[in-house]
Amino acid sequence: MRLPGTKAALKGGSRLPDSPSMPRWMISAATALALGTAPLIVRVPAGASRSAGNVGPPTVTGPVTGGKGAPTLVSAGIDAANGTYSAEEYFLEGTATSYAPVGQLGTDGEWKVKAAETAPYKTRIVVYRPVQRADFNGTVFVEWFNVTAGFDTGADWLSTHTEIIRSGAAWVGVSAQVVGVQGGVESVSDELPAGGIKAGDPERYGSLSHPGDPFSYDIFSQVALAARQRKEPAPLGDLRVRRVIAIGESQAAFRLVTYVNAIQPRAHVFDGFLIHGRAGGSASLGASRTFGQDDRDMPETVRIRRDIDVPVLTFQTETDLTFLGSIASRQRDFPNSRLWEVAGAAHADAYIAGIGFGDADTGAAERTLLDPAAISGGPLGCSTPINSGPSFLVLNAALAHLDRWVTSGTPPPRAPRLETTVDGEIARDDRGIAQGGIRTPLVDVPVATNNGEPNDGGSFCILFGTSKPFDAATLAELYPTREDFVRAFDAATDKAVKAGFLVEPDAQQLKDAAAELPIGG
């Protein structure tokens, strides 16, 4: 089953199932005029240089207070830091540039772009950072907020916050797209009213203004400069920033593919990229009202350019390969690129749907994921149980490897690809478990079948994969005694750690959780 508009929502961040037929530019302009937010857009002369690296520094204000008293954001908090991290919000404003392609945009991603237009903007960033300088490891992860559902979501912070906090890194989340700031200014869906964070907390965010998604790439670049800023107000305070790494999931990943191929070679402001859950293509550089280009002009298949000058780790689930079509964009690893494909993982899952929000790194999340009795339709109320697989666990390892790669030049391990059939489907064993790919104990010593097949439970459930717990007879056949289960599970966990696909703290919590399960005789 495929829901109308789901892929469009992921790609554009502003479309939930089927939308009116009015052109995007017409809705955008009409809404902007109605709200009094139509931007002043100025063309940039060909060849004009803005500053060193073609990125101008923004003006930073904050920390922001007032309104409802806290940043508006759907994600986990910093409870796992036990008071060692601070949470602040800052406003960034300045002039952003949009970009137009120079020549044809090919599937190889080796794109050239030129400055097209400029417009004023004012957006916000959310900053989680160690309180003490001695606790900071020098790395800042800058996340492009996902706005697929019509609001800002810190999806990768939610998935990796335990590892970020363990490592002592800082995190900055960016309202890079217009939907997150102003809601319906780029929305073409009746389900998404105009507003964004401005409507949700007008006292706090009323001064924000976003000129549109063509300018999102340069806004994102300017955040990287702000992260390194030392003069007050400095978003990272007195921390000495040594590395700035871009991360983003789903629709944000689509935009990061475009950023890597088109903007990074001009801007050179990021030291590495984690692209999490991409489709076969990538997001548009602009919109039809800007320079005659929209998503229809983008290649259906886009690969990471082979001459990229910084490390790029692409993290893919079963759903991303099949339903989102990234199987067509597969490419061999090369010096600055690694592709990880994870068996048993879905584009979204039980961790990101709820378990992760309360994960304080105590092992409770692992116990819930492994418990067949906890498998359910999740808070979305999906009629088919959603994936309860290993995505966040392997993602923690990916983040740790990427940080090490950027820091020391040591690349992550090369990962086996998921096996696929001649029809482009995931090859599976008799129990429906994917073959090949990155292996974890959740697929090699399973108590349930987790996969990334589209979930037919309705709405966004389609992206959450499925989970089917084994019945008592199957468990008894696989694991005649409890010792059999624990011994096999521990061995598979150790194997994944040795291969580099699990980090030690998560591995130990998995083992502890498995030891508590009433599996086996």
Short mmCIF file of N, CA, C and O in Angstrom, two decimals, residues 231-316:
data_model
loop_
_atom_site.label_atom_id
_atom_site.label_comp_id
_atom_site.label_asym_id
_atom_site.label_seq_id
_atom_site.Cartn_x
_atom_site.Cartn_y
_atom_site.Cartn_z
N LYS A 231 32.87 35.60 19.43
CA LYS A 231 32.44 36.86 20.03
C LYS A 231 31.02 36.73 20.55
O LYS A 231 30.20 35.97 20.02
N GLU A 232 30.71 37.46 21.60
CA GLU A 232 29.38 37.41 22.20
C GLU A 232 28.36 38.14 21.33
O GLU A 232 28.67 39.18 20.74
N PRO A 233 27.13 37.60 21.25
CA PRO A 233 26.69 36.34 21.87
C PRO A 233 27.11 35.14 21.02
O PRO A 233 26.75 35.05 19.86
N ALA A 234 27.87 34.25 21.60
CA ALA A 234 28.36 33.06 20.91
C ALA A 234 27.47 31.87 21.27
O ALA A 234 27.37 31.52 22.44
N PRO A 235 26.82 31.23 20.29
CA PRO A 235 25.94 30.11 20.59
C PRO A 235 26.61 28.98 21.36
O PRO A 235 25.97 28.30 22.15
N LEU A 236 27.91 28.80 21.15
CA LEU A 236 28.63 27.74 21.86
C LEU A 236 29.43 28.29 23.04
O LEU A 236 30.26 27.57 23.62
N GLY A 237 29.16 29.53 23.41
CA GLY A 237 29.81 30.10 24.58
C GLY A 237 31.32 30.12 24.46
O GLY A 237 31.87 30.51 23.42
N ASP A 238 32.00 29.66 25.49
CA ASP A 238 33.46 29.66 25.49
C ASP A 238 34.06 28.35 25.01
O ASP A 238 35.26 28.13 25.15
N LEU A 239 33.25 27.47 24.43
CA LEU A 239 33.76 26.21 23.93
C LEU A 239 34.59 26.43 22.66
O LEU A 239 34.21 27.21 21.79
N ARG A 240 35.71 25.76 22.57
CA ARG A 240 36.57 25.87 21.39
C ARG A 240 36.14 24.83 20.36
O ARG A 240 36.42 23.64 20.49
N VAL A 241 35.45 25.28 19.33
CA VAL A 241 34.91 24.40 18.30
C VAL A 241 36.00 24.05 17.30
O VAL A 241 36.64 24.93 16.72
N ARG A 242 36.20 22.77 17.09
CA ARG A 242 37.22 22.31 16.16
C ARG A 242 36.62 21.64 14.92
O ARG A 242 37.26 21.59 13.88
N ARG A 243 35.43 21.12 15.04
CA ARG A 243 34.80 20.41 13.93
C ARG A 243 33.31 20.72 13.91
O ARG A 243 32.66 20.72 14.96
N VAL A 244 32.77 20.95 12.71
CA VAL A 244 31.34 21.18 12.53
C VAL A 244 30.84 20.19 11.49
O VAL A 244 31.27 20.21 10.34
N ILE A 245 29.95 19.29 11.93
CA ILE A 245 29.48 18.20 11.09
C ILE A 245 27.97 18.35 10.87
O ILE A 245 27.21 18.50 11.84
N ALA A 246 27.53 18.28 9.62
CA ALA A 246 26.11 18.41 9.28
C ALA A 246 25.43 17.05 9.35
O ALA A 246 25.99 16.04 8.90
N ILE A 247 24.22 17.03 9.92
CA ILE A 247 23.44 15.80 9.99
C ILE A 247 21.99 16.11 9.63
O ILE A 247 21.52 17.24 9.79
N GLY A 248 21.28 15.11 9.15
CA GLY A 248 19.86 15.31 8.84
C GLY A 248 19.22 14.02 8.39
O GLY A 248 19.87 13.18 7.73
N GLU A 249 17.96 13.85 8.75
CA GLU A 249 17.25 12.62 8.42
C GLU A 249 16.06 12.86 7.53
O GLU A 249 15.40 13.90 7.60
N SER A 250 15.79 11.92 6.63
CA SER A 250 14.62 11.90 5.78
C SER A 250 14.62 13.12 4.85
O SER A 250 15.57 13.31 4.09
N GLN A 251 13.59 13.94 4.90
CA GLN A 251 13.54 15.09 4.01
C GLN A 251 14.77 15.97 4.17
O GLN A 251 15.29 16.52 3.20
N ALA A 252 15.26 16.12 5.41
CA ALA A 252 16.48 16.88 5.63
C ALA A 252 17.67 16.21 4.94
O ALA A 252 18.57 16.89 4.43
N ALA A 253 17.67 14.87 4.89
CA ALA A 253 18.74 14.16 4.18
C ALA A 253 18.67 14.43 2.68
O ALA A 253 19.71 14.54 2.01
N PHE A 254 17.45 14.53 2.13
CA PHE A 254 17.32 14.85 0.71
C PHE A 254 18.01 16.18 0.41
O PHE A 254 18.67 16.35 -0.61
N ARG A 255 17.84 17.14 1.32
CA ARG A 255 18.42 18.46 1.12
C ARG A 255 19.94 18.43 1.34
O ARG A 255 20.68 19.16 0.68
N LEU A 256 20.39 17.56 2.24
CA LEU A 256 21.83 17.47 2.46
C LEU A 256 22.53 16.84 1.25
O LEU A 256 23.69 17.17 0.96
N VAL A 257 21.87 15.93 0.54
CA VAL A 257 22.46 15.41 -0.69
C VAL A 257 22.71 16.55 -1.67
O VAL A 257 23.80 16.67 -2.26
N THR A 258 21.73 17.43 -1.82
CA THR A 258 21.89 18.58 -2.70
C THR A 258 22.97 19.51 -2.17
O THR A 258 23.78 20.05 -2.94
N TYR A 259 23.00 19.70 -0.85
CA TYR A 259 24.01 20.57 -0.26
C TYR A 259 25.41 20.03 -0.53
O TYR A 259 26.31 20.78 -0.94
N VAL A 260 25.62 18.73 -0.32
CA VAL A 260 26.94 18.14 -0.55
C VAL A 260 27.37 18.32 -1.99
O VAL A 260 28.53 18.67 -2.28
N ASN A 261 26.46 18.09 -2.92
CA ASN A 261 26.82 18.11 -4.33
C ASN A 261 26.94 19.52 -4.92
O ASN A 261 27.76 19.74 -5.82
N ALA A 262 26.16 20.46 -4.39
CA ALA A 262 26.12 21.78 -5.02
C ALA A 262 26.72 22.89 -4.18
O ALA A 262 27.34 23.82 -4.72
N ILE A 263 26.56 22.84 -2.87
CA ILE A 263 26.91 23.98 -2.02
C ILE A 263 28.24 23.80 -1.31
O ILE A 263 29.05 24.73 -1.24
N GLN A 264 28.51 22.62 -0.77
CA GLN A 264 29.77 22.40 -0.04
C GLN A 264 30.99 22.76 -0.87
O GLN A 264 31.94 23.36 -0.34
N PRO A 265 31.03 22.44 -2.18
CA PRO A 265 32.22 22.81 -2.96
C PRO A 265 32.42 24.32 -3.07
O PRO A 265 33.53 24.76 -3.38
N ARG A 266 31.39 25.10 -2.83
CA ARG A 266 31.51 26.57 -2.83
C ARG A 266 31.77 27.10 -1.43
O ARG A 266 32.59 28.00 -1.23
N ALA A 267 31.04 26.55 -0.45
CA ALA A 267 31.03 27.14 0.88
C ALA A 267 32.18 26.66 1.76
O ALA A 267 32.77 27.44 2.52
N HIS A 268 32.45 25.37 1.73
CA HIS A 268 33.53 24.77 2.53
C HIS A 268 33.41 25.10 4.02
O HIS A 268 34.40 25.40 4.68
N VAL A 269 32.18 25.02 4.55
CA VAL A 269 32.00 25.38 5.96
C VAL A 269 31.76 24.17 6.86
O VAL A 269 31.83 24.30 8.08
N PHE A 270 31.48 23.01 6.29
CA PHE A 270 31.26 21.81 7.09
C PHE A 270 32.45 20.86 6.93
O PHE A 270 33.06 20.77 5.87
N ASP A 271 32.73 20.13 8.01
CA ASP A 271 33.86 19.20 8.02
C ASP A 271 33.44 17.76 7.74
O ASP A 271 34.30 16.89 7.61
N GLY A 272 32.16 17.51 7.65
CA GLY A 272 31.66 16.17 7.37
C GLY A 272 30.15 16.17 7.33
O GLY A 272 29.51 17.15 7.74
N PHE A 273 29.57 15.06 6.85
CA PHE A 273 28.12 14.96 6.70
C PHE A 273 27.63 13.56 7.07
O PHE A 273 28.25 12.56 6.68
N LEU A 274 26.52 13.51 7.81
CA LEU A 274 25.77 12.27 8.00
C LEU A 274 24.44 12.44 7.28
O LEU A 274 23.61 13.28 7.67
N ILE A 275 24.24 11.68 6.23
CA ILE A 275 23.01 11.71 5.44
C ILE A 275 22.21 10.48 5.81
O ILE A 275 22.60 9.36 5.49
N HIS A 276 21.09 10.68 6.49
CA HIS A 276 20.36 9.58 7.13
C HIS A 276 18.98 9.43 6.50
O HIS A 276 18.11 10.27 6.66
N GLY A 277 18.78 8.34 5.77
CA GLY A 277 17.46 8.04 5.24
C GLY A 277 17.10 8.84 4.01
O GLY A 277 16.04 9.46 3.95
N ARG A 278 17.94 8.81 2.98
CA ARG A 278 17.71 9.57 1.76
C ARG A 278 16.88 8.78 0.76
O ARG A 278 16.74 7.55 0.87
N ALA A 279 16.36 9.48 -0.23
CA ALA A 279 15.68 8.85 -1.36
C ALA A 279 16.68 8.68 -2.51
O ALA A 279 17.86 9.00 -2.37
N GLY A 280 16.18 8.20 -3.64
CA GLY A 280 17.06 8.02 -4.78
C GLY A 280 17.51 9.32 -5.41
O GLY A 280 18.61 9.42 -5.95
N GLY A 281 16.65 10.34 -5.33
CA GLY A 281 17.00 11.65 -5.86
C GLY A 281 17.43 12.58 -4.76
O GLY A 281 18.01 12.17 -3.76
N SER A 282 17.12 13.86 -4.93
CA SER A 282 17.47 14.85 -3.90
C SER A 282 16.53 16.03 -4.01
O SER A 282 15.73 16.13 -4.95
N ALA A 283 16.62 16.94 -3.05
CA ALA A 283 15.74 18.10 -3.03
C ALA A 283 16.15 19.12 -4.08
O ALA A 283 17.30 19.19 -4.51
N SER A 284 15.20 19.95 -4.45
CA SER A 284 15.44 20.99 -5.43
C SER A 284 16.35 22.09 -4.88
O SER A 284 16.38 22.36 -3.69
N LEU A 285 17.09 22.70 -5.78
CA LEU A 285 17.86 23.89 -5.42
C LEU A 285 16.97 25.09 -5.21
O LEU A 285 17.29 25.99 -4.43
N GLY A 286 15.89 25.14 -5.93
CA GLY A 286 15.08 26.34 -5.87
C GLY A 286 13.61 26.06 -6.04
O GLY A 286 13.10 25.03 -5.66
N ALA A 287 12.93 27.01 -6.62
CA ALA A 287 11.50 26.90 -6.89
C ALA A 287 11.23 27.63 -8.18
O ALA A 287 12.01 28.46 -8.62
N SER A 288 10.10 27.35 -8.79
CA SER A 288 9.83 27.89 -10.11
C SER A 288 9.82 29.42 -10.13
O SER A 288 10.21 30.04 -11.10
N ARG A 289 9.39 30.04 -9.03
CA ARG A 289 9.32 31.51 -9.02
C ARG A 289 10.70 32.14 -8.95
O ARG A 289 10.85 33.34 -9.17
N THR A 290 11.71 31.34 -8.64
CA THR A 290 13.04 31.91 -8.45
C THR A 290 13.84 31.89 -9.74
O THR A 290 14.32 32.91 -10.21
N PHE A 291 14.04 30.72 -10.32
CA PHE A 291 14.79 30.69 -11.57
C PHE A 291 14.35 29.54 -12.47
O PHE A 291 15.15 28.90 -13.13
N GLY A 292 13.06 29.28 -12.47
CA GLY A 292 12.52 28.33 -13.43
C GLY A 292 12.85 26.88 -13.16
O GLY A 292 12.88 26.07 -14.08
N GLN A 293 13.11 26.52 -11.90
CA GLN A 293 13.43 25.13 -11.59
C GLN A 293 12.60 24.65 -10.42
O GLN A 293 12.41 25.36 -9.44
N ASP A 294 12.10 23.45 -10.51
CA ASP A 294 11.47 22.81 -9.37
C ASP A 294 11.91 21.36 -9.34
O ASP A 294 12.81 20.96 -10.08
N ASP A 295 11.32 20.55 -8.46
CA ASP A 295 11.77 19.18 -8.28
C ASP A 295 11.74 18.36 -9.57
O ASP A 295 12.49 17.41 -9.72
N ARG A 296 10.88 18.73 -10.49
CA ARG A 296 10.78 17.97 -11.73
C ARG A 296 12.04 18.10 -12.58
O ARG A 296 12.30 17.29 -13.46
N ASP A 297 12.83 19.14 -12.34
CA ASP A 297 14.06 19.34 -13.09
C ASP A 297 15.27 18.66 -12.45
O ASP A 297 16.37 18.71 -12.98
N MET A 298 15.07 18.02 -11.29
CA MET A 298 16.17 17.34 -10.62
C MET A 298 16.27 15.90 -11.14
O MET A 298 15.27 15.28 -11.47
N PRO A 299 17.49 15.37 -11.23
CA PRO A 299 17.62 13.96 -11.66
C PRO A 299 16.89 13.03 -10.71
O PRO A 299 16.88 13.24 -9.49
N GLU A 300 16.27 12.00 -11.24
CA GLU A 300 15.58 11.04 -10.40
C GLU A 300 16.56 10.22 -9.58
O GLU A 300 16.23 9.74 -8.49
N THR A 301 17.76 10.03 -10.09
CA THR A 301 18.81 9.32 -9.38
C THR A 301 19.99 10.26 -9.18
O THR A 301 20.46 10.89 -10.13
N VAL A 302 20.44 10.39 -7.94
CA VAL A 302 21.55 11.28 -7.61
C VAL A 302 22.54 10.54 -6.73
O VAL A 302 22.16 9.96 -5.71
N ARG A 303 23.81 10.57 -7.11
CA ARG A 303 24.85 9.98 -6.29
C ARG A 303 25.69 11.08 -5.63
O ARG A 303 25.63 12.25 -6.03
N ILE A 304 26.45 10.71 -4.62
CA ILE A 304 27.35 11.65 -3.97
C ILE A 304 28.56 11.89 -4.88
O ILE A 304 29.17 10.93 -5.37
N ARG A 305 28.89 13.14 -5.10
CA ARG A 305 29.99 13.45 -6.01
C ARG A 305 31.29 12.84 -5.48
O ARG A 305 31.61 12.92 -4.29
N ARG A 306 32.07 12.26 -6.39
CA ARG A 306 33.27 11.54 -5.98
C ARG A 306 34.41 12.48 -5.59
O ARG A 306 35.37 12.03 -4.94
N ASP A 307 34.32 13.74 -5.95
CA ASP A 307 35.39 14.66 -5.58
C ASP A 307 35.06 15.47 -4.33
O ASP A 307 35.71 16.49 -4.05
N ILE A 308 34.07 15.03 -3.53
CA ILE A 308 33.72 15.76 -2.31
C ILE A 308 34.95 15.81 -1.41
O ILE A 308 35.69 14.84 -1.27
N ASP A 309 35.16 16.96 -0.77
CA ASP A 309 36.42 17.20 -0.05
C ASP A 309 36.36 16.87 1.43
O ASP A 309 37.36 17.05 2.14
N VAL A 310 35.22 16.38 1.93
CA VAL A 310 35.09 16.03 3.34
C VAL A 310 34.37 14.69 3.45
O VAL A 310 33.70 14.26 2.52
N PRO A 311 34.48 14.01 4.61
CA PRO A 311 33.81 12.71 4.75
C PRO A 311 32.28 12.80 4.70
O PRO A 311 31.69 13.72 5.29
N VAL A 312 31.69 11.83 4.05
CA VAL A 312 30.23 11.71 3.96
C VAL A 312 29.86 10.27 4.29
O VAL A 312 30.32 9.33 3.65
N LEU A 313 29.01 10.09 5.31
CA LEU A 313 28.50 8.76 5.65
C LEU A 313 27.00 8.75 5.39
O LEU A 313 26.26 9.54 5.98
N THR A 314 26.58 7.88 4.50
CA THR A 314 25.16 7.76 4.16
C THR A 314 24.60 6.52 4.86
O THR A 314 25.12 5.41 4.68
N PHE A 315 23.54 6.73 5.65
CA PHE A 315 22.96 5.68 6.50
C PHE A 315 21.57 5.36 5.98
O PHE A 315 20.68 6.21 5.97
N GLN A 316 21.37 4.10 5.53
CA GLN A 316 20.12 3.73 4.87
C GLN A 316 19.47 2.51 5.53
O GLN A 316 20.15 1.58 5.96
#
